[in-house]
Coordinates of C-alpha atoms and ligand atoms in Angstrom, one line a residue:
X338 CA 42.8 -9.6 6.4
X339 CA 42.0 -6.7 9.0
X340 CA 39.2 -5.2 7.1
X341 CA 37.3 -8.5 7.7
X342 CA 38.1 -8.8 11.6
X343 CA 36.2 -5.0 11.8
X344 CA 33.1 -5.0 13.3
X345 CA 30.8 -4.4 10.8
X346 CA 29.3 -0.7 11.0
X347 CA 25.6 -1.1 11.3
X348 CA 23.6 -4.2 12.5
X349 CA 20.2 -4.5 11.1
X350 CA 18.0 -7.9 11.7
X351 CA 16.6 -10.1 9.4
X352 CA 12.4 -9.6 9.2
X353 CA 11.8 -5.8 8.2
X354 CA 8.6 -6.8 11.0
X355 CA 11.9 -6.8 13.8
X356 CA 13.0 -3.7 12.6
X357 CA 12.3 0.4 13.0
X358 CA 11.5 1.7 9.8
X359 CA 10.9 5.6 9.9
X360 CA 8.7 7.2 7.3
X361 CA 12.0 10.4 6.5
X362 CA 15.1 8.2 6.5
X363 CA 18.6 8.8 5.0
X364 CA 19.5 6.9 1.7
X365 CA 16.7 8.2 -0.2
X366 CA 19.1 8.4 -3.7
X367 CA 19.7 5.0 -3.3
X368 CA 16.5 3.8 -2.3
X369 CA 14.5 5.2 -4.9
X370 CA 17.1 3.4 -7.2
X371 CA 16.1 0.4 -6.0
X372 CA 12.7 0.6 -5.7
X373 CA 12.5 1.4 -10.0
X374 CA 13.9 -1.6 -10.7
X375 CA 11.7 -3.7 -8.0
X376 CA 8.6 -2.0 -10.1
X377 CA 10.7 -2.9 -13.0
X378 CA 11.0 -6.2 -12.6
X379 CA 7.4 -6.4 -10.9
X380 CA 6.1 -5.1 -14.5
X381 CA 8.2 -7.9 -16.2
X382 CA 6.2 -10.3 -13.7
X383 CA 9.4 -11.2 -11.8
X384 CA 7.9 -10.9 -8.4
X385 CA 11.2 -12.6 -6.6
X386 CA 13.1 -10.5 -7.8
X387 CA 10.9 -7.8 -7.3
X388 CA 10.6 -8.4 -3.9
X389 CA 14.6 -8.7 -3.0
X390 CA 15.2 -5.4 -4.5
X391 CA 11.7 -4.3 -2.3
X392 CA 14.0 -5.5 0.6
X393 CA 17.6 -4.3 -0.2
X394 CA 15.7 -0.7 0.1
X395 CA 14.1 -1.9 3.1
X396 CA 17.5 -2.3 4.8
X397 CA 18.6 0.9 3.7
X398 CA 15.8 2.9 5.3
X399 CA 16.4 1.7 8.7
X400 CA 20.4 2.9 8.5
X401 CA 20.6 6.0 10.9
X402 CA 23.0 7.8 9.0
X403 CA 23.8 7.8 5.0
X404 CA 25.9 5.3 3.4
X405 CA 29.3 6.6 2.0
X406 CA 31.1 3.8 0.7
X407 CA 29.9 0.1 -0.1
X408 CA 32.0 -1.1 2.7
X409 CA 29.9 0.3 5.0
X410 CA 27.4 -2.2 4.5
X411 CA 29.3 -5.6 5.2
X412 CA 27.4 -8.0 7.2
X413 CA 23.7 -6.4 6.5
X414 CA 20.8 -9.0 5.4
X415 CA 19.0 -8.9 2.5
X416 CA 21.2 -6.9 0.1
X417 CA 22.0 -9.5 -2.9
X418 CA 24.7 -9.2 -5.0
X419 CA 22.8 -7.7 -7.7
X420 CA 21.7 -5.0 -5.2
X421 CA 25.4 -4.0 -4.4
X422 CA 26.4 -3.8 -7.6
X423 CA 23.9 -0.9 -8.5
X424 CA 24.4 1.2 -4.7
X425 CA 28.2 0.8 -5.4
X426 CA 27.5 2.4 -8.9
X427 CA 25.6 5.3 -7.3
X428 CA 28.3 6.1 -4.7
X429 CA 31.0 6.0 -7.1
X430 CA 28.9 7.3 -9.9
X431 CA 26.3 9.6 -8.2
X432 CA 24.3 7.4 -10.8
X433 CA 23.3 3.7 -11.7
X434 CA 23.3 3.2 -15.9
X435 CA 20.9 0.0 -15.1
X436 CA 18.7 2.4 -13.3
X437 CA 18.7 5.5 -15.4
X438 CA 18.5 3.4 -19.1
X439 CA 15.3 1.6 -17.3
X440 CA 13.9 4.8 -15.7
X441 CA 13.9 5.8 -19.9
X442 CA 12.8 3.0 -21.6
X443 CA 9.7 2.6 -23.5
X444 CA 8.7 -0.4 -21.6
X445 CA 9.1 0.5 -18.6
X446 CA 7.2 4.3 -19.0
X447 CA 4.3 2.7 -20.9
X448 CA 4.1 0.4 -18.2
X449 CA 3.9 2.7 -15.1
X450 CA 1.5 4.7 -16.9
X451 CA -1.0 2.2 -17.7
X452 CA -0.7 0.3 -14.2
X453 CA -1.9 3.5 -12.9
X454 CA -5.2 3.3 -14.5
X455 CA -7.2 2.5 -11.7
X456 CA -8.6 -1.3 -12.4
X457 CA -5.4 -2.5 -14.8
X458 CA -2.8 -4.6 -13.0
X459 CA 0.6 -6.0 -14.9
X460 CA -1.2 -8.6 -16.6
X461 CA -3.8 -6.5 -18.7
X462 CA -1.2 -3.5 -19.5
X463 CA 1.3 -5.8 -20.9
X464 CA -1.1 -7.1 -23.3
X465 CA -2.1 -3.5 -24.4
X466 CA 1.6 -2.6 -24.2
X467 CA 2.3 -5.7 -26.3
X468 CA -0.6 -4.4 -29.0
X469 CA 1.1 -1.3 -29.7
X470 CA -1.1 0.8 -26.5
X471 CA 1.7 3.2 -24.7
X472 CA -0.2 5.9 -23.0
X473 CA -3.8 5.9 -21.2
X474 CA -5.2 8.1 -24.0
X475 CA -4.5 5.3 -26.5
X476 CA -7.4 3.5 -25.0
X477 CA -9.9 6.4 -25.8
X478 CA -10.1 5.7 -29.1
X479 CA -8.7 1.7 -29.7
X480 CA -11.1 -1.2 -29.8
X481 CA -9.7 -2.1 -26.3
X482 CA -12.5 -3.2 -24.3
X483 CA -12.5 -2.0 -20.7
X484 CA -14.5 -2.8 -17.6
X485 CA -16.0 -0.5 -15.0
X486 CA -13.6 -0.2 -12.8
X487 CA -10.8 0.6 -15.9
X488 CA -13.1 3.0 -17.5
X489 CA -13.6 5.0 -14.4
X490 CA -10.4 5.1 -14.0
X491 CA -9.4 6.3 -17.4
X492 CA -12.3 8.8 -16.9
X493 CA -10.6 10.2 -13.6
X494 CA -6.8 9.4 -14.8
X495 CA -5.9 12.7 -13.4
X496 CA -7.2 13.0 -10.8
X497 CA -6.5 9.5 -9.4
X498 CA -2.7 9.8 -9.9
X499 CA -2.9 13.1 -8.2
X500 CA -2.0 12.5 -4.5
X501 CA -4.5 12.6 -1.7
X502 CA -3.8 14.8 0.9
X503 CA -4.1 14.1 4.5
X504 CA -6.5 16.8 5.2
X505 CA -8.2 15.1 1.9
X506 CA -8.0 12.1 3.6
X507 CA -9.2 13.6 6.9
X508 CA -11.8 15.0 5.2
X509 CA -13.2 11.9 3.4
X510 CA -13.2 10.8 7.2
X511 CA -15.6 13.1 8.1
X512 CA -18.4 12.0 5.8
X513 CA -17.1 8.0 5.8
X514 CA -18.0 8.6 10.0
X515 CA -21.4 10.1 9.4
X516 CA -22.1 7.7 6.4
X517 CA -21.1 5.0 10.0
X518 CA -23.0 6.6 12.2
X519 CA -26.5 7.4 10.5
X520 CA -26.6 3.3 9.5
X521 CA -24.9 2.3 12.7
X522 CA -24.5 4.6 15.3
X523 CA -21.5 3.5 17.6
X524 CA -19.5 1.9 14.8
X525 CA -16.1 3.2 14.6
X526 CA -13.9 3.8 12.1
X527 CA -10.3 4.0 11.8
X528 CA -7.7 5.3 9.0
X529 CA -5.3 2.7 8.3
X530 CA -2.9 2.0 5.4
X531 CA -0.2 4.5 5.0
X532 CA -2.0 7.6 6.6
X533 CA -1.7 5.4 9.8
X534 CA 1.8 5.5 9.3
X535 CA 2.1 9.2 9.0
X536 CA 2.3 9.8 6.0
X537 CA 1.6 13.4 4.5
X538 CA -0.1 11.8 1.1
X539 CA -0.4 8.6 -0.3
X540 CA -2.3 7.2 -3.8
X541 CA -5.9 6.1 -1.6
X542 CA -7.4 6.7 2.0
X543 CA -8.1 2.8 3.6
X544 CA -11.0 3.0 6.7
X545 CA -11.4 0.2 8.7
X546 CA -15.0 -0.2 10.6
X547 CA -16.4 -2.1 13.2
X548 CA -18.7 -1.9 16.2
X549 CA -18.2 -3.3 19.8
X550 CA -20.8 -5.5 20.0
X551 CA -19.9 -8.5 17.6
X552 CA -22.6 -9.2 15.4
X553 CA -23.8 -6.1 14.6
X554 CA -21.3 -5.5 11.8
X555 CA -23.3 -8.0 9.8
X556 CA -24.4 -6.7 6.3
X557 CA -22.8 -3.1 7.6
X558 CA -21.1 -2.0 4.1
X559 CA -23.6 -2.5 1.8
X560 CA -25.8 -0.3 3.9
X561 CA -23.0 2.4 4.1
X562 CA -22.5 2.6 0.2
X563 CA -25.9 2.8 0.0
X564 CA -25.9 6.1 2.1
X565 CA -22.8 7.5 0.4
X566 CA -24.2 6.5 -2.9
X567 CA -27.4 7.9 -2.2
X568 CA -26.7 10.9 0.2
X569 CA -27.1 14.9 -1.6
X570 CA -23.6 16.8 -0.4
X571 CA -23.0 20.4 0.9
X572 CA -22.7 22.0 -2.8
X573 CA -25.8 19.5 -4.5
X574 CA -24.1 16.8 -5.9
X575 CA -26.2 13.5 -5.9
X576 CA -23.7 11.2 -4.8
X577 CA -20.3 10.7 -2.8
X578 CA -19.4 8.0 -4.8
X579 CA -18.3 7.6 -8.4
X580 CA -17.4 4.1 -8.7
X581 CA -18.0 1.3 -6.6
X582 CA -17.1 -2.3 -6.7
X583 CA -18.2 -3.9 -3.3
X584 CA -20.4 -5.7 -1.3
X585 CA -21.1 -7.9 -4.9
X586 CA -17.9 -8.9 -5.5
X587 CA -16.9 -12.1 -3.6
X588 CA -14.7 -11.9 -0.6
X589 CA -10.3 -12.5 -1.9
X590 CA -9.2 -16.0 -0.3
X591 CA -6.4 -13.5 1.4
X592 CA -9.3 -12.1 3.3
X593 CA -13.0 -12.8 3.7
X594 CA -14.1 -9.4 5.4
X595 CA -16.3 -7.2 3.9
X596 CA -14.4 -5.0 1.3
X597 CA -15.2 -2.1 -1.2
X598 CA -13.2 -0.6 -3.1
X599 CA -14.6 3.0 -4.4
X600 CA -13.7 6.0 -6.3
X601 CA -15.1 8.8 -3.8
X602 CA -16.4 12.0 -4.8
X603 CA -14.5 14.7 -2.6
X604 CA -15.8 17.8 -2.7
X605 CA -13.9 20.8 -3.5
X606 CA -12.6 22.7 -0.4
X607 CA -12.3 26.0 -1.8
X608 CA -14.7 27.6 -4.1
X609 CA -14.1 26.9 -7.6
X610 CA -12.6 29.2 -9.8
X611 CA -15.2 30.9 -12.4
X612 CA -12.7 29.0 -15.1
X613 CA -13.5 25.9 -13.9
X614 CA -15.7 23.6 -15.5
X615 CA -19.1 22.2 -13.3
X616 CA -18.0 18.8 -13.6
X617 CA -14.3 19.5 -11.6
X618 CA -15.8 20.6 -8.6
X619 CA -15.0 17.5 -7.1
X620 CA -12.1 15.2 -6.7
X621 CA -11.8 11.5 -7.3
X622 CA -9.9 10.1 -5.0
X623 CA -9.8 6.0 -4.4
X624 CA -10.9 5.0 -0.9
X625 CA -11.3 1.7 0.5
X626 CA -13.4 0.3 3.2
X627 CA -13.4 -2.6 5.0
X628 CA -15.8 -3.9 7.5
X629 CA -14.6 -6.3 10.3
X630 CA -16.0 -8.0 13.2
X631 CA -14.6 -6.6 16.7
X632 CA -12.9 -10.1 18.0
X633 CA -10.7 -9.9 14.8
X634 CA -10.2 -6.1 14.8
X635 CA -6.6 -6.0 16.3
X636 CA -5.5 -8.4 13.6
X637 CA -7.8 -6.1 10.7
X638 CA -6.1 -2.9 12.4
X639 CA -2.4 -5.1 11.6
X640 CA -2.9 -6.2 8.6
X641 CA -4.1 -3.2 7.0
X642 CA -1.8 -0.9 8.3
X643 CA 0.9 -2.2 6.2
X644 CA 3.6 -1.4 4.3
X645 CA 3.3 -4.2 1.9
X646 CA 6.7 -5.3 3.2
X647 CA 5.8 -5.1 6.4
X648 CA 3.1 -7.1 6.2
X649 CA 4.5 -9.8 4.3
X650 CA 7.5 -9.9 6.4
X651 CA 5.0 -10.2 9.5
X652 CA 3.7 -13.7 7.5
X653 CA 6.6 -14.7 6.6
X654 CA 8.4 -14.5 10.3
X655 CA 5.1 -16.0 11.7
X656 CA 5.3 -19.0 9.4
X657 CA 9.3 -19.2 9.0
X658 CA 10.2 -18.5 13.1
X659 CA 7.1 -19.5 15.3
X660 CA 5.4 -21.8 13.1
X661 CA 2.4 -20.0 13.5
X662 CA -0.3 -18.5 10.7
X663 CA -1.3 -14.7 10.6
X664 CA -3.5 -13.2 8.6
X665 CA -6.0 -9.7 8.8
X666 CA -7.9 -11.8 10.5
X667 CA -6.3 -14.3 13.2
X668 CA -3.1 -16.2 14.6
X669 CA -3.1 -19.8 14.4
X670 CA -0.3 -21.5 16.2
X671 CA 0.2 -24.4 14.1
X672 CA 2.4 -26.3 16.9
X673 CA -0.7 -26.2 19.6
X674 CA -3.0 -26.0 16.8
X675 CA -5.2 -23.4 18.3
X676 CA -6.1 -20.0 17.6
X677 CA -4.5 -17.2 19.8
X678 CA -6.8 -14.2 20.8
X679 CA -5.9 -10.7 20.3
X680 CA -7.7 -7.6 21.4
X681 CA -4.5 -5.3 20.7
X682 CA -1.4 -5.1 18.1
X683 CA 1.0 -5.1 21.1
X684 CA -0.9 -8.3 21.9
X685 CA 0.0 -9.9 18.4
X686 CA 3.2 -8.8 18.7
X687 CA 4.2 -9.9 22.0
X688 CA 2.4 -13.4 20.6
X689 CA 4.8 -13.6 18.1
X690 CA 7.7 -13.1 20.5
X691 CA 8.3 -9.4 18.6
X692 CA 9.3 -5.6 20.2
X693 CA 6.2 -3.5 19.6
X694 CA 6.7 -1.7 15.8
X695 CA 4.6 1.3 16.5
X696 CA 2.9 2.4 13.0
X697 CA 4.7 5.2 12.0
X698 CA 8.0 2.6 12.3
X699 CA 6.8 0.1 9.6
X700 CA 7.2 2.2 6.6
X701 CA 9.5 -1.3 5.2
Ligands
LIG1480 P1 -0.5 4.3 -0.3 O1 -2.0 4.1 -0.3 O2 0.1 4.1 -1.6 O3 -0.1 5.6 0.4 O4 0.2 3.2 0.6 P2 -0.5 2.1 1.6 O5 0.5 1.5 2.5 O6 -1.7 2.7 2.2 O7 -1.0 0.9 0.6 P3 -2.4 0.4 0.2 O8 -3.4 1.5 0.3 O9 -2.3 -0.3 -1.1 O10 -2.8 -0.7 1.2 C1 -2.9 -0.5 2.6 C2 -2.4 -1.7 3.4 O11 -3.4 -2.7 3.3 C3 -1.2 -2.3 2.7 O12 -0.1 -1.8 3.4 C4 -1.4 -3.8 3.0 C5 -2.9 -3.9 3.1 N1 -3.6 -4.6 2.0 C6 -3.6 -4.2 0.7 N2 -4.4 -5.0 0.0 C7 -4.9 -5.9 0.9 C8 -5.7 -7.1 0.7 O13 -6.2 -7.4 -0.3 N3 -5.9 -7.8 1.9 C9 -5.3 -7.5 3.1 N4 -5.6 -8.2 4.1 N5 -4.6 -6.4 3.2 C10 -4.3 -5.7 2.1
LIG1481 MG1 -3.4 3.4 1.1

């Protein structure tokens, strides 16, 4: 029939990592949609089908325009038929039922607000949710045993699902590059993650460190959580960091750099009101450093710049397409099996046989 001979309206490739994604795009209704039940399903420990409905957003973000009506998006990868069913509810509907009746439930509320105490991943808050625990302050007074990491972060529950700022984040900088400098001096640091992207606020601030001359990176971050641990601030306080968990832990099999993972003590930037208790003059905001040797720093700057999808997608067309192996800290071309050097993302790209994605175009 002649609706099927029509070119299909929008042409969008398969790898979100071959792809522009802008941080402001134009489905946001429909994405958000998506992305609740990706989290959804992510809580229920379904991560494939987390990740398709991850991607089915994905491909909405990079449309230039706003979809209208479902047949508008004939021909585009990645959007299951699972996915259709619920954007073809919200055009006709202005609403999904799936989405809404999941955005309400029990489950799924308990869920998001335990996962957001800092140190409690899926696992850990369905057991709790399965023992009757719904909300964070449940835990205060239940037998539930918690680490470090999970008490500090019911300690600073507020604050830490408050969003940081990028002058925060800029901010943080500021001492993070002193913190550098006074154990190293000509180390450099460099905000990755979503601030990277340009993002006006995210849910941590992500440094990456190195030096120039390889070698002298060695046994860098336990020396600069020392000094922020140990350092006296502007306003007295004995510390810039709350929580740490570090230098001690051993290095993830994803990556062996040098990783810490912190709840920073940032300083308030106006004067506090007379109101205000002694112990809010601070915020707590999660930062994370990582510490990586220069000859791998183009792949560290890649691989911690993200999004999640991105990244993954970046793996996954490496693997699938070139038959190569990437990770934050090399290329490994499996076909010559040899490693390929880097000293620039363009270089990785251009490796991999991709366009340049500038940062603030891979918010997959
Ligand atoms: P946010 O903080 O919610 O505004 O968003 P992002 O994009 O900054 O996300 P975040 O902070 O969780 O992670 C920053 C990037 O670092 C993320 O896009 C992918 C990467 N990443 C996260 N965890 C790991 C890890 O364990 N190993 C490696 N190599 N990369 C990671
Ligand atoms: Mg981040």
């Amino acid at each position: 029939d002649k609706l099927r001979l029509d070119p299909p309206e929008f042409t969008v490739k398969n790898y979100a990592c071959q792809r522009r994604t802008p941080l402001k795009h134009n489905n946001t209704h429909l994405t958000h949609a998506l992305e609740l039940l990706a989290e959804s399903a992510a809580f229920g420990e379904n991560e494939g089908r987390s990740v398709a409905f991850t991607r089915a957003a994905s491909v909405l973000k990079t449309l230039p325009r706003s979809v209208q009506r479902i047949e508008e998006l004939r021909g585009l990868p990645c959007l299951g038929e699972h996915s259709l069913r619920v954007i073809k509810e919200i055009l006709e509907y202005g609403a999904s039922q799936e989405v809404e009746s999941t955005r309400q439930s029990e489950q799924y509320q308990a869920m998001k607000a335990l996962t957001g105490i800092f140190g409690v991943g899926v696992k850990t808050a369905d057991r709790w949710y399965r023992e009757g625990v719904r909300r964070p302050s449940d835990l205060m007074d239940s037998e539930q045993k918690l680490n470090q990491a999970q008490q500090a972060g019911l300690q600073h529950y507020k604050d830490l699902n408050t969003c940081v700022s990028k002058a925060e984040a800029d901010a943080i900088g500021v001492i993070v590059d002193q913190a550098v400098q006074a154990v190293l001096p000509g180390a450099q640091i460099t905000l990755t993650g979503g601030f990277r992207r340009g993002k006006e606020s995210g849910h941590d601030v992500d440094f990456l460190i190195t030096h120039p001359e390889e070698g002298k990176e060695e046994g860098l971050m336990p020396k600069v959580v020392n000094w922020l641990d140990t350092q006296v601030g502007q306003k007295g306080q004995n510390s810039y960091l709350e929580s740490k968990d570090g230098p001690a832990r051993p290095p993830s099999n994803m990556d062996r750099f040098e990783r810490c993972f912190s709840i920073f003590k940032l300083e308030s930037q106006s004067c506090s009101p007379p109101e205000r208790e002694k112990s809010h003059q601070w915020k707590a905001v999660r930062v994370d450093l990582v510490v990586s040797p220069f000859s791998q720093f183009a792949f560290a700057v890649l691989g911690w710049t993200g999004s999640k999808l991105f990244e993954r997608d970046l793996r996954r067309y490496a693997g699938q397409v070139k038959n190569m192996s990437l990770n934050s800290h090399s290329l490994f071309d499996s076909h010559q099996r040899c490693f390929l050097r880097a000293t620039s993302e363009e270089e990785i790209f251009s490796l991999l046989g991709l366009e340049y994605i500038p940062a603030c175009d891979r918010n997959a």
